[in-house]
Short mmCIF file of C-alpha atoms in Angstrom, two decimals:
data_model
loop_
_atom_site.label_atom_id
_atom_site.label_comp_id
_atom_site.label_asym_id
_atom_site.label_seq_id
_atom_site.Cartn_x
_atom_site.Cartn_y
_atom_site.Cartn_z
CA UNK A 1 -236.34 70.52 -29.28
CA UNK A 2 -239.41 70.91 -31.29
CA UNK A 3 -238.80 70.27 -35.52
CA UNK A 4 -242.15 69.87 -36.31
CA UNK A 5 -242.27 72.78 -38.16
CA UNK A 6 -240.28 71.21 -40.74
CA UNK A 7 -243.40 69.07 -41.34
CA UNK A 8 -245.31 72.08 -42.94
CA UNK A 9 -247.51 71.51 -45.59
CA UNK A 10 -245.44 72.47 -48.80
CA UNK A 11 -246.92 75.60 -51.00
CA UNK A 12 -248.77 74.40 -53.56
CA UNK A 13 -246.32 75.00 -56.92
CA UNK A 14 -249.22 76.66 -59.43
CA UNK A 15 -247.24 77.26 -62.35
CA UNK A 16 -243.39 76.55 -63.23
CA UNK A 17 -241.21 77.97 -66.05
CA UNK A 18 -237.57 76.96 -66.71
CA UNK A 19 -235.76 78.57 -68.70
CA UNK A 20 -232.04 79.01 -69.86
CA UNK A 21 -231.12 82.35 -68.42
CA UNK A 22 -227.49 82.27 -69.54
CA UNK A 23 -225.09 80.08 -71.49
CA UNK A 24 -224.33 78.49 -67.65
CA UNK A 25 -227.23 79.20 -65.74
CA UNK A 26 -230.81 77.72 -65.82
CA UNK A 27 -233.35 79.52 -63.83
CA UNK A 28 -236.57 78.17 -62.85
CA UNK A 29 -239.76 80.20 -62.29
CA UNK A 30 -242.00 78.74 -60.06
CA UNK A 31 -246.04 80.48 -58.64
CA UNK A 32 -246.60 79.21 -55.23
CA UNK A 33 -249.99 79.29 -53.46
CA UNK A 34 -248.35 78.99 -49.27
CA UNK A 35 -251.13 77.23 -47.15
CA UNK A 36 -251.95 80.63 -45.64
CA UNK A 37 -253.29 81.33 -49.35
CA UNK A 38 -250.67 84.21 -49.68
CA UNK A 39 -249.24 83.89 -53.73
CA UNK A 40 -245.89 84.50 -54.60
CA UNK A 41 -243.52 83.82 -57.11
CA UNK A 42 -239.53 82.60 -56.77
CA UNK A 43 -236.82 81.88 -58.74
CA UNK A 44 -234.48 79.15 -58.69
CA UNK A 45 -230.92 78.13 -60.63
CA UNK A 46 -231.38 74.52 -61.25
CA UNK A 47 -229.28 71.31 -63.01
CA UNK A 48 -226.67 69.67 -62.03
CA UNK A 49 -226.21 66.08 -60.36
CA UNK A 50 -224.62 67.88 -57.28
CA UNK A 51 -221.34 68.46 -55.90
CA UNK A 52 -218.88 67.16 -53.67
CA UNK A 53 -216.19 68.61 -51.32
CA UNK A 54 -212.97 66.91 -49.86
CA UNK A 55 -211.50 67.70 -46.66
CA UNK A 56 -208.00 66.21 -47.04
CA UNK A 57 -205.77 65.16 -43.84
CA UNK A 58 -202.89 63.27 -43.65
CA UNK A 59 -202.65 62.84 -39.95
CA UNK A 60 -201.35 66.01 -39.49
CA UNK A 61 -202.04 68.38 -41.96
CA UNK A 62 -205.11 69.67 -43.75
CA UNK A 63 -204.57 70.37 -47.23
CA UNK A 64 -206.15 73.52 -48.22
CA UNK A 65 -206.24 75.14 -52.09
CA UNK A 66 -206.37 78.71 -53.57
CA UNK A 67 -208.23 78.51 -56.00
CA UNK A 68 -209.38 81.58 -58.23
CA UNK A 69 -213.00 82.47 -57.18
CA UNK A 70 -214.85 84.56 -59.98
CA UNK A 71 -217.92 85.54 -58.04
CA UNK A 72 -215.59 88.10 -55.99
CA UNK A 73 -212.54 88.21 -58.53
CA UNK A 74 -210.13 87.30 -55.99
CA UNK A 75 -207.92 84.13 -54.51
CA UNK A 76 -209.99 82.64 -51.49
CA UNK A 77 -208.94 80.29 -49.69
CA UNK A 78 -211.26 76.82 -49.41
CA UNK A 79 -211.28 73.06 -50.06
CA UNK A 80 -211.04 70.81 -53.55
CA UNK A 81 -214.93 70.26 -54.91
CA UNK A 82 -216.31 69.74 -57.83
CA UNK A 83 -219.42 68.07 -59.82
CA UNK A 84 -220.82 64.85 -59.54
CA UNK A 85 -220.15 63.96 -63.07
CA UNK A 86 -222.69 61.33 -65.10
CA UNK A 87 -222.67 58.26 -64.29
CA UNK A 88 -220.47 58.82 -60.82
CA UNK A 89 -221.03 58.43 -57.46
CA UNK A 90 -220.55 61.55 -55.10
CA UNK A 91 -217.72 59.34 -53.56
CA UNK A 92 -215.75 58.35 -57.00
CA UNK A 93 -215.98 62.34 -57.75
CA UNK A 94 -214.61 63.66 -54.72
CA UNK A 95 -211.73 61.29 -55.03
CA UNK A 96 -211.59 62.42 -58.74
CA UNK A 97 -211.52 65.75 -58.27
CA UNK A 98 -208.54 65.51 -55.54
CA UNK A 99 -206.47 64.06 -57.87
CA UNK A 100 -207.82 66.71 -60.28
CA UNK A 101 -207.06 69.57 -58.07
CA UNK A 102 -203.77 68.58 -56.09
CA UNK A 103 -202.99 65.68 -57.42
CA UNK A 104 -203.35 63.52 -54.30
CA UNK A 105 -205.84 60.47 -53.87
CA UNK A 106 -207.22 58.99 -50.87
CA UNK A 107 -207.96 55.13 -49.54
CA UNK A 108 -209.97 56.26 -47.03
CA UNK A 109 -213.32 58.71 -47.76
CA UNK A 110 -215.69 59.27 -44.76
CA UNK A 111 -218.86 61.22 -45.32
CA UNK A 112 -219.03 64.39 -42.69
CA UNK A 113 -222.47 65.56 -44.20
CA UNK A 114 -224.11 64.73 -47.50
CA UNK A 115 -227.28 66.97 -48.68
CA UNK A 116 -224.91 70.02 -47.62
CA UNK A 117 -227.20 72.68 -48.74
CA UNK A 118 -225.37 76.07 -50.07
CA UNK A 119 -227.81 78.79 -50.62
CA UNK A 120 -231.54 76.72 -50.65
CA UNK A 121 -233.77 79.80 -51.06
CA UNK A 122 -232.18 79.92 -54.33
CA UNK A 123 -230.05 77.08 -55.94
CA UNK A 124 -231.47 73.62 -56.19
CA UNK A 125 -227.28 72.75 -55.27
CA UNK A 126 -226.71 70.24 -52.44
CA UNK A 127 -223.40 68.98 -51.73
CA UNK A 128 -221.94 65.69 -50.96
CA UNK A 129 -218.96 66.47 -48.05
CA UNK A 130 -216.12 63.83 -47.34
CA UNK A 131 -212.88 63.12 -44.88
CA UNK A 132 -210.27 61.90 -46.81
CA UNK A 133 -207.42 60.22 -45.04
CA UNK A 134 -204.51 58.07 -46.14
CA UNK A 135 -203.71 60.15 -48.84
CA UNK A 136 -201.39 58.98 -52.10
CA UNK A 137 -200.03 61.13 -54.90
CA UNK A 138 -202.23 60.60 -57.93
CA UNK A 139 -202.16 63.24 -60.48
CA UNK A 140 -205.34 63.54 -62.91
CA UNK A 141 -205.82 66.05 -65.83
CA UNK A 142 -208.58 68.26 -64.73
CA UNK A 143 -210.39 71.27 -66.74
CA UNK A 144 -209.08 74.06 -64.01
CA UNK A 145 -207.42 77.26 -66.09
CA UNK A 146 -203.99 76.73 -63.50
CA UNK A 147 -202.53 74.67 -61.12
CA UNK A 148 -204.29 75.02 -57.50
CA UNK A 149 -202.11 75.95 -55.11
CA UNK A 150 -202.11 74.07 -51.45
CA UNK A 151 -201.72 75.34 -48.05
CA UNK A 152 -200.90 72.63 -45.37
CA UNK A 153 -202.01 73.97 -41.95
CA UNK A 154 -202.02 72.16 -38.74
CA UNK A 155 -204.66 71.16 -36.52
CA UNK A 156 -204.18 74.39 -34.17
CA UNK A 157 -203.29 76.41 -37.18
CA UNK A 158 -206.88 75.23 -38.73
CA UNK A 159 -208.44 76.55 -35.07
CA UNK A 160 -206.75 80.20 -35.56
CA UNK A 161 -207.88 79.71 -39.08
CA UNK A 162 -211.99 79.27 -38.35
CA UNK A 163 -211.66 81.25 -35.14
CA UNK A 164 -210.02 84.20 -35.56
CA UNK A 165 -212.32 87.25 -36.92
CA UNK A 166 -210.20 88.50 -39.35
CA UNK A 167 -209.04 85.09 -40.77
CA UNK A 168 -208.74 84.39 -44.65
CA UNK A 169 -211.06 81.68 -44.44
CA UNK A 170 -214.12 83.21 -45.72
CA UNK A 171 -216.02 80.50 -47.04
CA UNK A 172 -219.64 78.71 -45.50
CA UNK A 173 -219.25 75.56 -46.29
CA UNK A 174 -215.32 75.32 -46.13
CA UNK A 175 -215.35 76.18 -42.68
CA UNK A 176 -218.88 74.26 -41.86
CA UNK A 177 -216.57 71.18 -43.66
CA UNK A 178 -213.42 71.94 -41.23
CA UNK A 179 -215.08 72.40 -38.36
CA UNK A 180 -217.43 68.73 -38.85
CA UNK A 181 -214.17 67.06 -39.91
CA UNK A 182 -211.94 68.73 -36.62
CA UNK A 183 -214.88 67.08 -34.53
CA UNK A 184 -214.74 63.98 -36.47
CA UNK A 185 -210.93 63.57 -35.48
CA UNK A 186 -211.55 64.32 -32.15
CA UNK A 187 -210.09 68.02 -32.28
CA UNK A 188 -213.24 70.12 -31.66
CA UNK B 1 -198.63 78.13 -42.98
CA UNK B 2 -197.70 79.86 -46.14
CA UNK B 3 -200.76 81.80 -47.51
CA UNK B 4 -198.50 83.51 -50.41
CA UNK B 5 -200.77 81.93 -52.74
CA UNK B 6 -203.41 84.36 -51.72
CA UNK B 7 -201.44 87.22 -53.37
CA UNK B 8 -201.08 85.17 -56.82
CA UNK B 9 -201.35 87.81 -59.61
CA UNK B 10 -205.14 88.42 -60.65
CA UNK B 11 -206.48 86.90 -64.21
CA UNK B 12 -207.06 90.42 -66.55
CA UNK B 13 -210.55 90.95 -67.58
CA UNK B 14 -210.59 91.77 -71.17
CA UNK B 15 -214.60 91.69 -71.36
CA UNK B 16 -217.31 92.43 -69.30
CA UNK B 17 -220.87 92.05 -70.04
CA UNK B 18 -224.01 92.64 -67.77
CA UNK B 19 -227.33 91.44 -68.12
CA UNK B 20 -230.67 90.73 -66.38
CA UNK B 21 -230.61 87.21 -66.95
CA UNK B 22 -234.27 86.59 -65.25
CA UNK B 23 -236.78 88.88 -63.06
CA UNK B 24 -234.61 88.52 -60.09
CA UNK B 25 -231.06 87.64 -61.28
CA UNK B 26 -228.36 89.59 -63.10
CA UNK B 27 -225.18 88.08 -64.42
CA UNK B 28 -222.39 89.24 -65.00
CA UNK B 29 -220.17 87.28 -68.25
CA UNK B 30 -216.24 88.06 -67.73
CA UNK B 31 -213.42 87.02 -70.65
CA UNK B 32 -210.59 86.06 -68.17
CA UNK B 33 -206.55 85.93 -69.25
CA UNK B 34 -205.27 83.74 -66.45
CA UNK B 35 -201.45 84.85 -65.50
CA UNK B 36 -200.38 81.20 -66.92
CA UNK B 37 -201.80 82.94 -70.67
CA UNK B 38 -205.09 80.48 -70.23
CA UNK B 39 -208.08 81.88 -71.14
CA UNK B 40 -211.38 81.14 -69.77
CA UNK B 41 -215.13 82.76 -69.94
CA UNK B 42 -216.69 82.79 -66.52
CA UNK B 43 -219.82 84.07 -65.41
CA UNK B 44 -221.16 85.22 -61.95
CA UNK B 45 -224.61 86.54 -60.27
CA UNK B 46 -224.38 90.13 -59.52
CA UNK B 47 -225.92 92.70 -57.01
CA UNK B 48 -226.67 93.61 -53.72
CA UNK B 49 -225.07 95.27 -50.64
CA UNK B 50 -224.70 91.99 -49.31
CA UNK B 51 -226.93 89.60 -46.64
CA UNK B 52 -226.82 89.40 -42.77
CA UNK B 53 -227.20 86.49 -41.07
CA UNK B 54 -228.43 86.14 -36.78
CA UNK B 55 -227.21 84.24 -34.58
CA UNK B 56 -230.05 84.98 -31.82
CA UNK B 57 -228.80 83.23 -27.95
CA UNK B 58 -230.53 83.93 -25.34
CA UNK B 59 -227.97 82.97 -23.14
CA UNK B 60 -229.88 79.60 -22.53
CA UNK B 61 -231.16 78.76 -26.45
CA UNK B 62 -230.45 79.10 -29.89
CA UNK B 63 -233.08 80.54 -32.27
CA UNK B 64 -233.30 78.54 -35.07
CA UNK B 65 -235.69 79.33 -37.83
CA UNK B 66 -238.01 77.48 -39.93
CA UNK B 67 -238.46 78.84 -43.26
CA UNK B 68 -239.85 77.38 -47.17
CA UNK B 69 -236.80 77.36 -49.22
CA UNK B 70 -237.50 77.96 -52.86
CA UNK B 71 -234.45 76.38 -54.29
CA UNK B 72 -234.84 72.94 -52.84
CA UNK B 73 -238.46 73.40 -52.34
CA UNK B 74 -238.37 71.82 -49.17
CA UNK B 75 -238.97 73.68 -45.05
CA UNK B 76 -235.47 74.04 -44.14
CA UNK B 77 -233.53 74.35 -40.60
CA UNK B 78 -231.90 77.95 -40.34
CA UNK B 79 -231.12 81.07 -38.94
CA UNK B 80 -232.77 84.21 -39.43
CA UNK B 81 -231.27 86.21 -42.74
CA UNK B 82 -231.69 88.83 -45.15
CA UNK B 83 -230.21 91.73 -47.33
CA UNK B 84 -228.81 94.79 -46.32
CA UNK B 85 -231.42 97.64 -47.62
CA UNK B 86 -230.30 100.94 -49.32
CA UNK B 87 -228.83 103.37 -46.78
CA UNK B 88 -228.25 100.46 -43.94
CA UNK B 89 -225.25 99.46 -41.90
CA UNK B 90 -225.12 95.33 -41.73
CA UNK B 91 -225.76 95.78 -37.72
CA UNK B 92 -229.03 97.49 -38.56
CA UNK B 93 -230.12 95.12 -41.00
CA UNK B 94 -229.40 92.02 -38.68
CA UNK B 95 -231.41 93.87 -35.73
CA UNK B 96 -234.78 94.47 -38.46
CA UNK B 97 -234.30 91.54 -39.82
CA UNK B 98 -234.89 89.88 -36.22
CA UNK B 99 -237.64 91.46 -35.48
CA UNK B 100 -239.77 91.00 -38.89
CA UNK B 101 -238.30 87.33 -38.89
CA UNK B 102 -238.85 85.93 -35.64
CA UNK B 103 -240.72 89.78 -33.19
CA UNK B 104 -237.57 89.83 -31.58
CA UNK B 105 -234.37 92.57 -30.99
CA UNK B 106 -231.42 92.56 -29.75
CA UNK B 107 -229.21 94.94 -27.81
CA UNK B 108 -225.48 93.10 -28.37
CA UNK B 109 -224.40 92.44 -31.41
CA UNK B 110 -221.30 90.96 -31.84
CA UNK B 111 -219.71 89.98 -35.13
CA UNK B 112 -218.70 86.66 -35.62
CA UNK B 113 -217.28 86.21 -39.44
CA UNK B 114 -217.86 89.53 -41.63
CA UNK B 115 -217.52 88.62 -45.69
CA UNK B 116 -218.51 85.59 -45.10
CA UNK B 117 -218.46 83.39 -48.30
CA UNK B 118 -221.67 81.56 -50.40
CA UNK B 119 -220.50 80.26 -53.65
CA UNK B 120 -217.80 82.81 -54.42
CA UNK B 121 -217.04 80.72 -57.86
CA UNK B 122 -220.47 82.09 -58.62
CA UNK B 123 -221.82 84.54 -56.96
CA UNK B 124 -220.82 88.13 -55.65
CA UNK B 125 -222.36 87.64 -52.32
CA UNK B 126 -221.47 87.98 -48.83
CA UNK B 127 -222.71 87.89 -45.79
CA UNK B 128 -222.27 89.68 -42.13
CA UNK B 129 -222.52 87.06 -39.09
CA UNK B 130 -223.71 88.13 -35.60
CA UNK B 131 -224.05 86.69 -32.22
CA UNK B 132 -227.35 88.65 -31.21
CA UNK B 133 -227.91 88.59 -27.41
CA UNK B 134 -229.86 90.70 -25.04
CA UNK B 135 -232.79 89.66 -26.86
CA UNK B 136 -236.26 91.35 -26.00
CA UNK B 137 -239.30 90.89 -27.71
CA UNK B 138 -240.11 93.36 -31.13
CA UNK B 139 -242.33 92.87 -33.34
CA UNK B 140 -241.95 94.85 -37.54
CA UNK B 141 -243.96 93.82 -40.18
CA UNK B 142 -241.98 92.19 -42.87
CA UNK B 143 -242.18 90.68 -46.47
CA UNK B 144 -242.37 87.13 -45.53
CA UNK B 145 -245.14 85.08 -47.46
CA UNK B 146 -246.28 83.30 -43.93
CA UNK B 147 -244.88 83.62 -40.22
CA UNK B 148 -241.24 81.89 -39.68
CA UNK B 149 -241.52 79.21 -36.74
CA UNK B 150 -238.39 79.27 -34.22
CA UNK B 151 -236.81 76.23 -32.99
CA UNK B 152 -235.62 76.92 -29.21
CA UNK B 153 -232.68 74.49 -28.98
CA UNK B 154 -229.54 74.20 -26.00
CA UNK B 155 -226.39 74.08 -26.18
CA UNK B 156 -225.83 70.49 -26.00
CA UNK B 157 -229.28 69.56 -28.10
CA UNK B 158 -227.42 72.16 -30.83
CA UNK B 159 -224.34 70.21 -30.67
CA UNK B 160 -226.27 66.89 -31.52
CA UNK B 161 -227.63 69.12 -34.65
CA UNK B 162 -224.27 69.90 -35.66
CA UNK B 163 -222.18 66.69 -35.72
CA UNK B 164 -224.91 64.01 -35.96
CA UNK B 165 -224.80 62.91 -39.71
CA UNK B 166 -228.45 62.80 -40.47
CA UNK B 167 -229.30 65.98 -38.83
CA UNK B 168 -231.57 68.38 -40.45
CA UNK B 169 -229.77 71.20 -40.18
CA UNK B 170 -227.85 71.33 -43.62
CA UNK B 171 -227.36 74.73 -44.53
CA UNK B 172 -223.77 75.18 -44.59
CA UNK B 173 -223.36 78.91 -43.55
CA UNK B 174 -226.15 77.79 -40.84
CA UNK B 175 -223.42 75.82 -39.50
CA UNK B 176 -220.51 78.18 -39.71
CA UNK B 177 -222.51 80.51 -38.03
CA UNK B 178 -223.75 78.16 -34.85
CA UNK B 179 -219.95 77.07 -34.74
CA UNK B 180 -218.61 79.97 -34.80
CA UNK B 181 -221.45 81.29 -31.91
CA UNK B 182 -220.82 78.69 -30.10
CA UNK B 183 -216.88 79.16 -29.94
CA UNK B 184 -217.41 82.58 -29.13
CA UNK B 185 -219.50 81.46 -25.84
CA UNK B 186 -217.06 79.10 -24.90
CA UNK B 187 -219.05 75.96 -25.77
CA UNK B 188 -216.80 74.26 -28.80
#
């Protein structure tokens, strides 16, 4: 296996513009000069400190949420995550924002992959991923519009779940999370 | 498993505005009336007919793809993508797509996850996931700034990718896609 193309000299960023393209989103323009000398210009959302999402387990269930998703207006089924707030570590937010989202917290938080990237040809986002295990009810006010709703599935429910074509789990990196923490306990 | 809470009654939209928020991105700003009576303003990136994403195996190695990604500007591990064009079926945008990505077609294409999730808090988009096999070499001209290098990797060395903590390979729909490809061949 052969990464040294990941060693490519970087473009050569000519000019950059950022700019507040909406009252959430800030866009950054950036000229790039590629080391073939071909010019071309791309757009980026940027901010943010990062995010974080929490695969919850007890042992023997996952804990999945429903959560209102208002790029497709619809339910969709994924995992609790949320912002790395100021002045937080990516590990004191995801155990935040479980008690945020379904009021559970967790004594043990094991990183599955941190620097999770979402969409990189286009948002600056990364995200910090975590197993948490020995899970304790601890409810925190959060800023959601309703409760989240959560769906306890099994370890072989979780396999239909990822496996299965037709399957309501939908999301990248809510089934790139399941499937890194099924291997970390030894399921996959 | 009770997924009930997928069927939880839809917020009402009681404003919609659309704008072109930057040269390449439109957002859409929706006033929301969650079912609970909270209201919320949420706002969403708009457009397309959707992205494909390859899975290219050729029945020995995976194709993974080397590419400059704007949004982290960084040369990040992948697999070969792009949008569906005007008057295209997914399956005939994930065969072009191979060969102006990486001078290569394929004659099976299986799906693997179709509506396949990004960001759906935030964005519209989804993506169609294939297994290409059969592959044979084809080569289109494409709108890349600079040629996209391929990683040959195995089985096993694409297992070590997956689950090692400090891989490169990041991208979470990357890694939905592999695992899902390589459940499908009977190697996870």
């Amino acid at each position: 296996m052969d990464l040294s193309a990941l060693l490519h000299p970087l473009p050569e960023v000519t000019r950059r513009k950022r700019f507040k393209a909406s009252r959430i989103f800030t866009v950054e323009e950036m000229d790039l000069k590629f080391s073939n000398g071909t010019l071309a210009t791309y757009e980026k959302i940027v901010g943010g400190r990062g995010a974080v999402m929490a695969v919850p387990f007890d042992g023997q269930y996952f804990y999945l949420s429903v959560e209102y998703a208002g790029g497709l207006e619809s339910y969709q089924l994924g995992l609790v995550k949320g912002k790395v707030d100021s002045g937080e570590t990516p590990e004191q937010a995801v155990v935040r924002e479980l008690s945020e989202e379904i009021s559970f917290s967790a004594r043990k938080v094991t990183p599955l992959k941190l620097g999770m990237t979402v969409a990189p040809g286009m948002l600056e986002l990364t995200m910090y991923v975590y197993l948490c295990e020995d899970l304790y009810p601890c409810k925190q006010e959060g800023d959601e519009p309703e409760p989240i709703e959560i769906v306890k599935v099994t370890v072989q429910e979780l396999k239909e779940l990822l496996f299965s074509e037709d399957s309501p789990l939908k999301e990248a990196r809510s089934i790139a999370a399941l499937t890194l923490a099924m291997h970390k306990i030894g399921a996959l």
